[in-house]
Amino acid sequence: MSTFHNLTFRDPALQPIWDKVRTGERLSKEDGLALYDSPDLIGIGRMANSVARDKSGDSVYFVLNRKLEPTNICVLSCKFCDFAVKPGSEQGYEMTIAEMLSKLRPDLHEVHITGGLHPKWPWEFYLEMVRQIKTNFPNVDVKAFTAVEIDFFSKKFKKSHEQVLRELWDAGLRTMPGGGAEVFSERVRKRLFHQKIGAKAWFDVHRTAHRMGIQSNVTMLYGHIETLEERIEHMLRVRECQDETHGFLSFIPLAFQPGNTGIKVRNDFTSAIDDLKTIAISRLMLDNVPHIKAYWVMLTAEVATIALNFGADDMDGTVGEERIAHDAGAISPMELAKGKLISIIHEAGKLPVERDVWYKPIAIHPKKEWSVVSKMPYLNSVPFYNSFPEYSNAIKLAPLAPRVFGTLAGQAGTPDQQQAGRLLHAVHAGPMSLRDYMNLSDDFEKLDYGVAVKGKANSVLLFSKYDWRELAGKRIAITSETSTSVELLRVLLERRFGITECTFHRSHATDQSLEGFDAVLLIGDKALEAAYGGGLPSFDKAFDLAEEWCAWKEMPFVFAVWAIRKDTPEAARNEIVQSLERSLDNYSTPTPFQGGGRGWLGREHGARLGMSEAEVADYLSQFRYRFTLEEHAAMAEFEMEWESLNSMEDAEMSFPLSRV
Ligand code: V47
C-alpha cells in the first residue's frame, strides 16, 4: 500500500535497505546491524516514520490506563530489577483486593496488572482480583500477567498454561502484557536473570494465549549488557512467532533504568540516539507487528515525543502510579494526564486516538484546524491512499474500520468535547459504508469515489453449513466490523430468498468463538484470508454476497462511498480530492517505486494474507473506484430495498474469547 516516497540518505548504506522495505522484502539480521551501524539517524527515522504511517496513518494511540502492581514480594532475584524484594523484607507490600479497587476509576479503559511472584498467595486470590475488577469496573479491560507469572502459576498450582489462561479469561482477563521477555539471549539470561524462564517458555505461553484468541504484547529490555546483535536476534524471534500466530499487538522497547540495580556494566541511562534508533529499527524489522510503543515512563516524555516521528504509533497511556521503572530511577513525571498526552501527540504533528486494549478507537482528538480522513484498513481500499502527502497541516489520516468510522463520524460528543472541537467533527471524510452514509446524509455528501464491484467480490463472504433457503431460524455470526454487509445479507435473505427469522450475533472469527453457529459473515481481509486459506473449518459452503446481488439486480454492489462532511474547509476538501485523483491515477500506472503499479501490492499484501501476487492483482482488478451514474443508481436501489426490510433486532452482542 505504498505511501512510500523517494527518500535520499546521507549514508548510502541505507538506500538498499529502503529499496527492500518499499518492495515488501524483509530485512535480514545484517540489515538490522547495518541500521545500528549507520550514523544517519534522521534517515533511519524517516524510513521508520514512512512505515508507521503506512500502517497507522497519522494516528498515535493512547489508552486511559492504570498500572497495578499488587505486590513487590518476589521469589526471584533478577539483577536488573530494583522493584522486587525478598519475602520477609521490610520494604515488601501486599495489596488487598479492596486496595486494588480503590486505585481504579470507572473512566479507565485498561488496567495493566503485573507484580512480584508471591510465594504464598493462593490461585483463587488472582482469579478473584480479576473478577472483582471486572464486576466493579465493567468498562475497564484487564491486561494482566506476564508469561513469567503465567508460568509461575502453572507450576505452583499444577495447571497447564492453557488451563491457567482459560480460568483467567473466564474471570475477565482480556489481553496479556509483554513483560518478562527481557532479551531472548541465553548468555544474558544466565548472567542477569538465570532463575527466570527463557525464550522457549516465554514464547510457549504467548503461543498458547494467541491460539486461544488472547492477544498480547512483547517487550525488549535494552541498554544493559546485551549486544546489538542480540537485540536484532530478539526482534527476529518475535517476527518469526508473529508469522505463525499473528497474536502480538505491539512491540515495546524498554530502555533500561540503571537505578540501584545490580548491573554495573553501563551505569547510565540509554542515550536518546540509542532509544530513537531502537524504536525505528524495531519498526523496520518487525513488518508483521501492528504497533510499536514508545513507553514514555521509561523513555521520558521528551524522547517519546520524538519517537512518534521515528516509527512509534503508541504512547501506552496515562499509567497512574508506576513503580517498577520509578524504583529504578526513571525521571519522567509519575502521571501524565490525558490532556498532556494529547498535547504531546499534537506537538509531534500526529493525531491522538484514544483506544481500548485491542486498539479499537474510542475517540479521536484532532487539533481544531485539522480535517481527519479515514483510511480504510482493507486491501481493496489501498489504491486510494498512495498519494496523500507525507505531511499535511490540513488533513490527517486515521485507519478506521467502516463501522468505527461510521460511529465516530456520527458522534456528537458531550458539550465539553464539542466546545473543545474534539469529537463533533471527529472525522471529515473517507470511504463510508453505505449504511452509515444513509444515517449521516444530513451532514455528509457523496464524492464520486468508492469501492464497488459488479460480480464476485471475494471479500464479503457468508460461510455456511446450509444453502440460502435452509437458513430460516438459523444463528449467524457476524464480525464486529461489518456495517453494510450485514444489511446486504439481510436484504438478500429477506427480499431475495424470503427468509426473515434468522438471528445475528456479533462475534469474532476465531475457531472457538464460531462453535454453535450455522453460518458466519466475514468481510475485508479476514474474508480474503479465509477464502484463500481454504475456507473456514466446519462451514462447507461460501456465498459471495456481491455476486448474489449482481445476479439478482444486474447492478454493481457498492460497499463504500467516499463521503465528506459538508462543513469541511475548502483547502482540506481540495487536498482530499486532489490526493484521491493522484492516488487512483498512480495506482493504474505500473511504475515501480513511485507507489504505483501493482507488483509491490501483491508482494506486500499477498505475504500478509496468504495470497499470491497474481491473486492480489486479480482480486483488485474487479473493483471500481471512480463512480459513474451506474454506481449511484445501484446505491439508490440498495437503499430502497433496505428501507422495505422488516425491522429486525440488531445483532445481540456476544463476547466470545476475543474480539476485534
Ligand atoms: O519485564 C524491569 C522491565 C518490564 C527494569 O505490555 C525494567 O503494554 C527498565 O513489561 N529498567 C515490565 N525496565 C514492564 C512491561 C511493560 C511496560 C509497559 C507496557 C507494557 C505492555 C509492558 O520492565 C519487565 C522488565 O523487562 N524492567 N526492571 C529496569 N530497571
mmCIF file of C-alpha atoms and ligand atoms in Angstrom, residues 67 80-82 112 143 146 176-182 196 217 219 221 250 252 254-258 261 293 295 298 316 324 328, ligand 1:
data_model
loop_
_atom_site.group_PDB
_atom_site.id
_atom_site.type_symbol
_atom_site.label_atom_id
_atom_site.label_comp_id
_atom_site.label_asym_id
_atom_site.label_seq_id
_atom_site.Cartn_x
_atom_site.Cartn_y
_atom_site.Cartn_z
ATOM 1 C CA LYS A 67 -0.765 0.168 36.215
ATOM 2 C CA PHE A 80 18.229 -5.709 36.684
ATOM 3 C CA CYS A 81 15.126 -5.385 38.832
ATOM 4 C CA ASP A 82 15.009 -2.747 41.534
ATOM 5 C CA HIS A 112 -2.282 -3.345 33.472
ATOM 6 C CA LYS A 143 -4.389 -6.685 30.591
ATOM 7 C CA THR A 146 3.379 -11.665 32.038
ATOM 8 C CA MET A 176 -1.514 -10.035 28.211
ATOM 9 C CA PRO A 177 1.285 -7.522 28.674
ATOM 10 C CA GLY A 178 4.646 -8.108 27.040
ATOM 11 C CA GLY A 179 6.868 -8.081 30.109
ATOM 12 C CA GLY A 180 9.339 -10.742 31.141
ATOM 13 C CA ALA A 181 10.763 -11.100 27.633
ATOM 14 C CA GLU A 182 13.911 -9.125 28.571
ATOM 15 C CA LYS A 196 13.597 -16.624 35.143
ATOM 16 C CA ASN A 217 2.433 -7.532 23.626
ATOM 17 C CA THR A 219 8.882 -6.137 25.176
ATOM 18 C CA LEU A 221 14.763 -4.651 27.661
ATOM 19 C CA SER A 250 2.586 -4.231 19.932
ATOM 20 C CA ILE A 252 7.723 -2.294 23.267
ATOM 21 C CA LEU A 254 12.078 -0.757 27.221
ATOM 22 C CA ALA A 255 15.037 1.457 27.939
ATOM 23 C CA PHE A 256 16.978 0.063 30.902
ATOM 24 C CA GLN A 257 16.854 2.261 34.012
ATOM 25 C CA PRO A 258 20.061 1.601 35.979
ATOM 26 C CA THR A 261 20.130 -2.485 40.134
ATOM 27 C CA LYS A 293 5.029 1.510 21.610
ATOM 28 C CA TYR A 295 6.689 3.774 26.639
ATOM 29 C CA MET A 298 10.954 4.804 30.694
ATOM 30 C CA ASP A 316 0.795 3.496 26.128
ATOM 31 C CA ILE A 324 8.948 -0.775 38.516
ATOM 32 C CA ALA A 328 14.960 2.129 39.378
HETATM 33 O O1 V47 B 1 9.659 -7.339 32.172
HETATM 34 C C1 V47 B 1 12.460 -4.294 34.955
HETATM 35 C C2 V47 B 1 11.329 -4.283 32.700
HETATM 36 C C3 V47 B 1 9.218 -4.980 32.414
HETATM 37 C C4 V47 B 1 13.714 -2.586 34.737
HETATM 38 O O2 V47 B 1 2.703 -4.818 27.613
HETATM 39 C C5 V47 B 1 12.924 -2.704 33.620
HETATM 40 O O3 V47 B 1 1.813 -2.863 27.330
HETATM 41 C C6 V47 B 1 13.872 -0.844 32.704
HETATM 42 O O4 V47 B 1 6.576 -5.223 30.606
HETATM 43 N N1 V47 B 1 14.687 -0.689 33.755
HETATM 44 C C7 V47 B 1 7.812 -4.746 32.919
HETATM 45 N N2 V47 B 1 12.994 -1.853 32.613
HETATM 46 C C8 V47 B 1 7.132 -3.601 32.191
HETATM 47 C C9 V47 B 1 6.446 -4.099 30.977
HETATM 48 C C10 V47 B 1 5.549 -3.212 30.215
HETATM 49 C C11 V47 B 1 5.608 -1.842 30.342
HETATM 50 C C12 V47 B 1 4.715 -1.052 29.622
HETATM 51 C C13 V47 B 1 3.773 -1.601 28.804
HETATM 52 C C14 V47 B 1 3.721 -2.979 28.677
HETATM 53 C C15 V47 B 1 2.678 -3.608 27.827
HETATM 54 C C16 V47 B 1 4.611 -3.801 29.383
HETATM 55 O O5 V47 B 1 10.006 -3.914 32.870
HETATM 56 C C17 V47 B 1 9.962 -6.195 32.858
HETATM 57 C C18 V47 B 1 11.380 -5.780 32.587
HETATM 58 O O6 V47 B 1 11.716 -6.104 31.266
HETATM 59 N N3 V47 B 1 12.183 -3.789 33.783
HETATM 60 N N4 V47 B 1 13.403 -3.564 35.573
HETATM 61 C C19 V47 B 1 14.653 -1.509 34.796
HETATM 62 N N5 V47 B 1 15.480 -1.340 35.808
#
